[in-house]
């Protein structure tokens, strides 16, 4: 199979996380703003790989998280209100009624703890999809790797805080029987906390422990080209021009 090993994938994600955590704030804001409508999550779990590798500090992570979250929120609300809302996309009676029913089903019907638990599962699957895509080398493999976990997350009706930034506010926009404050407390907060645990703990921390500590703490080998192309070029592309190409073991030493 033409794919990176788990150790190599963790190294690549760590490099991406380092780059994202040190991105210029204006670029980080607009990157997150544009990612909102595309259901981006600001690559939050990448930053935890990077932190565990000691490539960025808590301050870098905190700034990056806050900018990513509110950038995602601003982008999603712009898409919801201006493009869909005032654009009249859901102006027909059936669409309007369904938007309201869906928002109620997301924010009113389930209990707080149920949204929290479903959010753990949601970002667990989303971050698994990103990990699998990062381990793939070709575009077709990346698309296939992303498809299955995301399809599972959507099919099960799990809660992702960024996705809900469209699904719930569009219901409020169309007359759902609750307000912004209720949405923040009942939907946004439990989904955010659950997503953080699902992606950060069950993917970021667990995979770091499995593949980058103890006997697994070796410098991933990107020097040997595979049958299609060199791995070094792929690592460079993922890390970007400012990526740190020192292996984990070398950094730890």
GROMACS .gro file of N, CA and C in nm, residues 96-191:
model
  288
   96UNK      N    1  -3.820   2.635   0.455
   96UNK     CA    2  -3.821   2.715   0.578
   96UNK      C    3  -3.865   2.630   0.697
   97UNK      N    4  -3.969   2.553   0.678
   97UNK     CA    5  -4.019   2.467   0.785
   97UNK      C    6  -3.916   2.361   0.825
   98UNK      N    7  -3.850   2.305   0.725
   98UNK     CA    8  -3.750   2.203   0.754
   98UNK      C    9  -3.629   2.261   0.827
   99UNK      N   10  -3.590   2.385   0.792
   99UNK     CA   11  -3.479   2.451   0.861
   99UNK      C   12  -3.511   2.470   1.008
  100UNK      N   13  -3.634   2.507   1.038
  100UNK     CA   14  -3.677   2.526   1.177
  100UNK      C   15  -3.681   2.392   1.251
  101UNK      N   16  -3.739   2.290   1.188
  101UNK     CA   17  -3.748   2.158   1.251
  101UNK      C   18  -3.609   2.101   1.279
  102UNK      N   19  -3.517   2.120   1.185
  102UNK     CA   20  -3.383   2.066   1.202
  102UNK      C   21  -3.310   2.136   1.315
  103UNK      N   22  -3.327   2.269   1.325
  103UNK     CA   23  -3.263   2.344   1.433
  103UNK      C   24  -3.317   2.300   1.568
  104UNK      N   25  -3.448   2.278   1.577
  104UNK     CA   26  -3.508   2.230   1.701
  104UNK      C   27  -3.455   2.092   1.736
  105UNK      N   28  -3.443   2.005   1.636
  105UNK     CA   29  -3.392   1.870   1.660
  105UNK      C   30  -3.247   1.871   1.705
  106UNK      N   31  -3.171   1.973   1.663
  106UNK     CA   32  -3.030   1.982   1.699
  106UNK      C   33  -3.009   2.047   1.836
  107UNK      N   34  -3.087   2.149   1.867
  107UNK     CA   35  -3.059   2.230   1.986
  107UNK      C   36  -3.160   2.215   2.099
  108UNK      N   37  -3.282   2.174   2.070
  108UNK     CA   38  -3.387   2.170   2.173
  108UNK      C   39  -3.416   2.027   2.219
  109UNK      N   40  -3.437   1.938   2.126
  109UNK     CA   41  -3.479   1.802   2.160
  109UNK      C   42  -3.378   1.725   2.243
  110UNK      N   43  -3.249   1.719   2.206
  110UNK     CA   44  -3.152   1.641   2.286
  110UNK      C   45  -3.115   1.715   2.415
  111UNK      N   46  -3.075   1.637   2.516
  111UNK     CA   47  -3.025   1.696   2.639
  111UNK      C   48  -2.883   1.749   2.617
  112UNK      N   49  -2.838   1.835   2.710
  112UNK     CA   50  -2.705   1.896   2.701
  112UNK      C   51  -2.597   1.788   2.692
  113UNK      N   52  -2.607   1.687   2.779
  113UNK     CA   53  -2.504   1.584   2.782
  113UNK      C   54  -2.506   1.499   2.655
  114UNK      N   55  -2.623   1.486   2.591
  114UNK     CA   56  -2.630   1.409   2.468
  114UNK      C   57  -2.557   1.481   2.354
  115UNK      N   58  -2.574   1.612   2.347
  115UNK     CA   59  -2.501   1.690   2.246
  115UNK      C   60  -2.351   1.680   2.270
  116UNK      N   61  -2.311   1.688   2.396
  116UNK     CA   62  -2.170   1.678   2.433
  116UNK      C   63  -2.112   1.543   2.389
  117UNK      N   64  -2.181   1.436   2.418
  117UNK     CA   65  -2.132   1.302   2.384
  117UNK      C   66  -2.131   1.279   2.233
  118UNK      N   67  -2.234   1.325   2.164
  118UNK     CA   68  -2.236   1.311   2.018
  118UNK      C   69  -2.125   1.394   1.954
  119UNK      N   70  -2.090   1.505   2.016
  119UNK     CA   71  -1.982   1.588   1.963
  119UNK      C   72  -1.846   1.520   1.977
  120UNK      N   73  -1.829   1.440   2.083
  120UNK     CA   74  -1.705   1.363   2.096
  120UNK      C   75  -1.690   1.271   1.977
  121UNK      N   76  -1.797   1.198   1.945
  121UNK     CA   77  -1.793   1.107   1.831
  121UNK      C   78  -1.772   1.178   1.699
  122UNK      N   79  -1.833   1.296   1.686
  122UNK     CA   80  -1.824   1.369   1.559
  122UNK      C   81  -1.681   1.407   1.526
  123UNK      N   82  -1.613   1.472   1.619
  123UNK     CA   83  -1.477   1.518   1.586
  123UNK      C   84  -1.375   1.406   1.594
  124UNK      N   85  -1.407   1.299   1.665
  124UNK     CA   86  -1.324   1.179   1.661
  124UNK      C   87  -1.317   1.129   1.516
  125UNK      N   88  -1.433   1.123   1.451
  125UNK     CA   89  -1.439   1.076   1.312
  125UNK      C   90  -1.378   1.178   1.216
  126UNK      N   91  -1.404   1.307   1.239
  126UNK     CA   92  -1.349   1.410   1.151
  126UNK      C   93  -1.196   1.409   1.156
  127UNK      N   94  -1.140   1.402   1.277
  127UNK     CA   95  -0.995   1.402   1.289
  127UNK      C   96  -0.934   1.271   1.239
  128UNK      N   97  -1.008   1.162   1.253
  128UNK     CA   98  -0.963   1.036   1.194
  128UNK      C   99  -0.955   1.049   1.042
  129UNK      N  100  -1.054   1.117   0.984
  129UNK     CA  101  -1.054   1.139   0.839
  129UNK      C  102  -0.931   1.220   0.797
  130UNK      N  103  -0.899   1.323   0.873
  130UNK     CA  104  -0.782   1.406   0.841
  130UNK      C  105  -0.653   1.324   0.856
  131UNK      N  106  -0.645   1.243   0.961
  131UNK     CA  107  -0.527   1.159   0.981
  131UNK      C  108  -0.510   1.062   0.865
  132UNK      N  109  -0.619   0.999   0.824
  132UNK     CA  110  -0.612   0.903   0.713
  132UNK      C  111  -0.576   0.973   0.582
  133UNK      N  112  -0.630   1.092   0.561
  133UNK     CA  113  -0.597   1.166   0.440
  133UNK      C  114  -0.450   1.206   0.439
  134UNK      N  115  -0.398   1.246   0.555
  134UNK     CA  116  -0.257   1.285   0.564
  134UNK      C  117  -0.164   1.167   0.538
  135UNK      N  118  -0.209   1.047   0.572
  135UNK     CA  119  -0.125   0.929   0.550
  135UNK      C  120  -0.127   0.884   0.404
  136UNK      N  121  -0.221   0.937   0.325
  136UNK     CA  122  -0.231   0.899   0.184
  136UNK      C  123  -0.142   0.990   0.099
  137UNK      N  124  -0.100   0.940  -0.015
  137UNK     CA  125  -0.009   1.015  -0.100
  137UNK      C  126  -0.076   1.079  -0.220
  138UNK      N  127  -0.180   1.015  -0.275
  138UNK     CA  128  -0.243   1.068  -0.395
  138UNK      C  129  -0.378   1.132  -0.360
  139UNK      N  130  -0.422   1.224  -0.446
  139UNK     CA  131  -0.548   1.294  -0.425
  139UNK      C  132  -0.665   1.195  -0.417
  140UNK      N  133  -0.667   1.097  -0.505
  140UNK     CA  134  -0.778   1.001  -0.504
  140UNK      C  135  -0.783   0.924  -0.373
  141UNK      N  136  -0.667   0.887  -0.320
  141UNK     CA  137  -0.662   0.816  -0.192
  141UNK      C  138  -0.709   0.905  -0.078
  142UNK      N  139  -0.671   1.033  -0.083
  142UNK     CA  140  -0.713   1.126   0.021
  142UNK      C  141  -0.864   1.144   0.021
  143UNK      N  142  -0.923   1.156  -0.098
  143UNK     CA  143  -1.068   1.173  -0.108
  143UNK      C  144  -1.140   1.050  -0.051
  144UNK      N  145  -1.092   0.933  -0.087
  144UNK     CA  146  -1.153   0.809  -0.039
  144UNK      C  147  -1.137   0.795   0.112
  145UNK      N  148  -1.021   0.833   0.164
  145UNK     CA  149  -0.996   0.823   0.307
  145UNK      C  150  -1.086   0.916   0.387
  146UNK      N  151  -1.111   1.036   0.333
  146UNK     CA  152  -1.195   1.133   0.402
  146UNK      C  153  -1.342   1.093   0.399
  147UNK      N  154  -1.384   1.033   0.288
  147UNK     CA  155  -1.526   1.009   0.264
  147UNK      C  156  -1.592   0.923   0.373
  148UNK      N  157  -1.531   0.811   0.408
  148UNK     CA  158  -1.599   0.716   0.496
  148UNK      C  159  -1.622   0.767   0.638
  149UNK      N  160  -1.522   0.822   0.706
  149UNK     CA  161  -1.550   0.874   0.841
  149UNK      C  162  -1.650   0.990   0.840
  150UNK      N  163  -1.640   1.080   0.740
  150UNK     CA  164  -1.733   1.193   0.735
  150UNK      C  165  -1.874   1.145   0.705
  151UNK      N  166  -1.889   1.048   0.615
  151UNK     CA  167  -2.021   0.993   0.585
  151UNK      C  168  -2.081   0.931   0.710
  152UNK      N  169  -1.999   0.862   0.788
  152UNK     CA  170  -2.045   0.800   0.912
  152UNK      C  171  -2.090   0.905   1.013
  153UNK      N  172  -2.011   1.011   1.029
  153UNK     CA  173  -2.045   1.118   1.123
  153UNK      C  174  -2.176   1.187   1.085
  154UNK      N  175  -2.194   1.215   0.958
  154UNK     CA  176  -2.318   1.281   0.913
  154UNK      C  177  -2.436   1.186   0.923
  155UNK      N  178  -2.416   1.060   0.881
  155UNK     CA  179  -2.525   0.963   0.883
  155UNK      C  180  -2.576   0.934   1.023
  156UNK      N  181  -2.487   0.937   1.122
  156UNK     CA  182  -2.528   0.912   1.260
  156UNK      C  183  -2.589   1.035   1.327
  157UNK      N  184  -2.585   1.149   1.261
  157UNK     CA  185  -2.643   1.270   1.319
  157UNK      C  186  -2.563   1.325   1.435
  158UNK      N  187  -2.431   1.307   1.433
  158UNK     CA  188  -2.347   1.358   1.541
  158UNK      C  189  -2.332   1.510   1.529
  159UNK      N  190  -2.283   1.571   1.636
  159UNK     CA  191  -2.279   1.718   1.644
  159UNK      C  192  -2.138   1.772   1.627
  160UNK      N  193  -2.121   1.856   1.526
  160UNK     CA  194  -1.995   1.927   1.504
  160UNK      C  195  -2.022   2.076   1.519
  161UNK      N  196  -1.945   2.142   1.604
  161UNK     CA  197  -1.976   2.279   1.640
  161UNK      C  198  -1.976   2.372   1.519
  162UNK      N  199  -1.887   2.350   1.423
  162UNK     CA  200  -1.882   2.436   1.306
  162UNK      C  201  -1.999   2.410   1.213
  163UNK      N  202  -2.033   2.283   1.192
  163UNK     CA  203  -2.150   2.250   1.110
  163UNK      C  204  -2.276   2.309   1.172
  164UNK      N  205  -2.285   2.300   1.305
  164UNK     CA  206  -2.403   2.354   1.374
  164UNK      C  207  -2.411   2.506   1.368
  165UNK      N  208  -2.297   2.572   1.338
  165UNK     CA  209  -2.300   2.717   1.322
  165UNK      C  210  -2.381   2.760   1.201
  166UNK      N  211  -2.409   2.667   1.112
  166UNK     CA  212  -2.502   2.693   1.002
  166UNK      C  213  -2.640   2.636   1.031
  167UNK      N  214  -2.645   2.511   1.073
  167UNK     CA  215  -2.771   2.440   1.086
  167UNK      C  216  -2.864   2.501   1.189
  168UNK      N  217  -2.809   2.546   1.302
  168UNK     CA  218  -2.894   2.603   1.407
  168UNK      C  219  -2.927   2.750   1.379
  169UNK      N  220  -2.829   2.836   1.348
  169UNK     CA  221  -2.863   2.976   1.318
  169UNK      C  222  -2.958   2.995   1.200
  170UNK      N  223  -2.951   2.909   1.097
  170UNK     CA  224  -3.044   2.925   0.986
  170UNK      C  225  -3.186   2.896   1.031
  171UNK      N  226  -3.201   2.809   1.130
  171UNK     CA  227  -3.333   2.786   1.188
  171UNK      C  228  -3.381   2.906   1.267
  172UNK      N  229  -3.290   2.966   1.346
  172UNK     CA  230  -3.325   3.088   1.419
  172UNK      C  231  -3.361   3.200   1.323
  173UNK      N  232  -3.285   3.212   1.215
  173UNK     CA  233  -3.310   3.314   1.113
  173UNK      C  234  -3.451   3.301   1.055
  174UNK      N  235  -3.497   3.177   1.043
  174UNK     CA  236  -3.628   3.152   0.983
  174UNK      C  237  -3.740   3.141   1.084
  175UNK      N  238  -3.711   3.168   1.212
  175UNK     CA  239  -3.818   3.173   1.311
  175UNK      C  240  -3.826   3.058   1.409
  176UNK      N  241  -3.717   2.989   1.436
  176UNK     CA  242  -3.717   2.881   1.536
  176UNK      C  243  -3.752   2.937   1.673
  177UNK      N  244  -3.821   2.860   1.757
  177UNK     CA  245  -3.872   2.910   1.886
  177UNK      C  246  -3.767   2.918   1.997
  178UNK      N  247  -3.649   2.967   1.968
  178UNK     CA  248  -3.546   2.991   2.070
  178UNK      C  249  -3.449   3.094   2.015
  179UNK      N  250  -3.370   3.151   2.105
  179UNK     CA  251  -3.284   3.260   2.066
  179UNK      C  252  -3.136   3.225   2.065
  180UNK      N  253  -3.053   3.328   2.045
  180UNK     CA  254  -2.909   3.309   2.034
  180UNK      C  255  -2.849   3.259   2.166
  181UNK      N  256  -2.894   3.315   2.277
  181UNK     CA  257  -2.841   3.273   2.406
  181UNK      C  258  -2.865   3.126   2.434
  182UNK      N  259  -2.985   3.080   2.402
  182UNK     CA  260  -3.018   2.938   2.420
  182UNK      C  261  -2.929   2.852   2.331
  183UNK      N  262  -2.908   2.896   2.208
  183UNK     CA  263  -2.823   2.821   2.114
  183UNK      C  264  -2.681   2.810   2.166
  184UNK      N  265  -2.627   2.920   2.220
  184UNK     CA  266  -2.489   2.917   2.269
  184UNK      C  267  -2.476   2.819   2.385
  185UNK      N  268  -2.570   2.826   2.481
  185UNK     CA  269  -2.561   2.740   2.599
  185UNK      C  270  -2.594   2.594   2.568
  186UNK      N  271  -2.700   2.572   2.491
  186UNK     CA  272  -2.750   2.436   2.473
  186UNK      C  273  -2.680   2.361   2.360
  187UNK      N  274  -2.627   2.431   2.260
  187UNK     CA  275  -2.569   2.364   2.144
  187UNK      C  276  -2.421   2.394   2.126
  188UNK      N  277  -2.384   2.522   2.122
  188UNK     CA  278  -2.246   2.557   2.089
  188UNK      C  279  -2.147   2.510   2.195
  189UNK      N  280  -2.176   2.537   2.321
  189UNK     CA  281  -2.081   2.502   2.427
  189UNK      C  282  -2.060   2.352   2.440
  190UNK      N  283  -2.166   2.270   2.452
  190UNK     CA  284  -2.140   2.126   2.461
  190UNK      C  285  -2.076   2.067   2.336
  191UNK      N  286  -2.113   2.119   2.219
  191UNK     CA  287  -2.052   2.069   2.095
  191UNK      C  288  -1.904   2.105   2.089
   0.00000   0.00000   0.00000
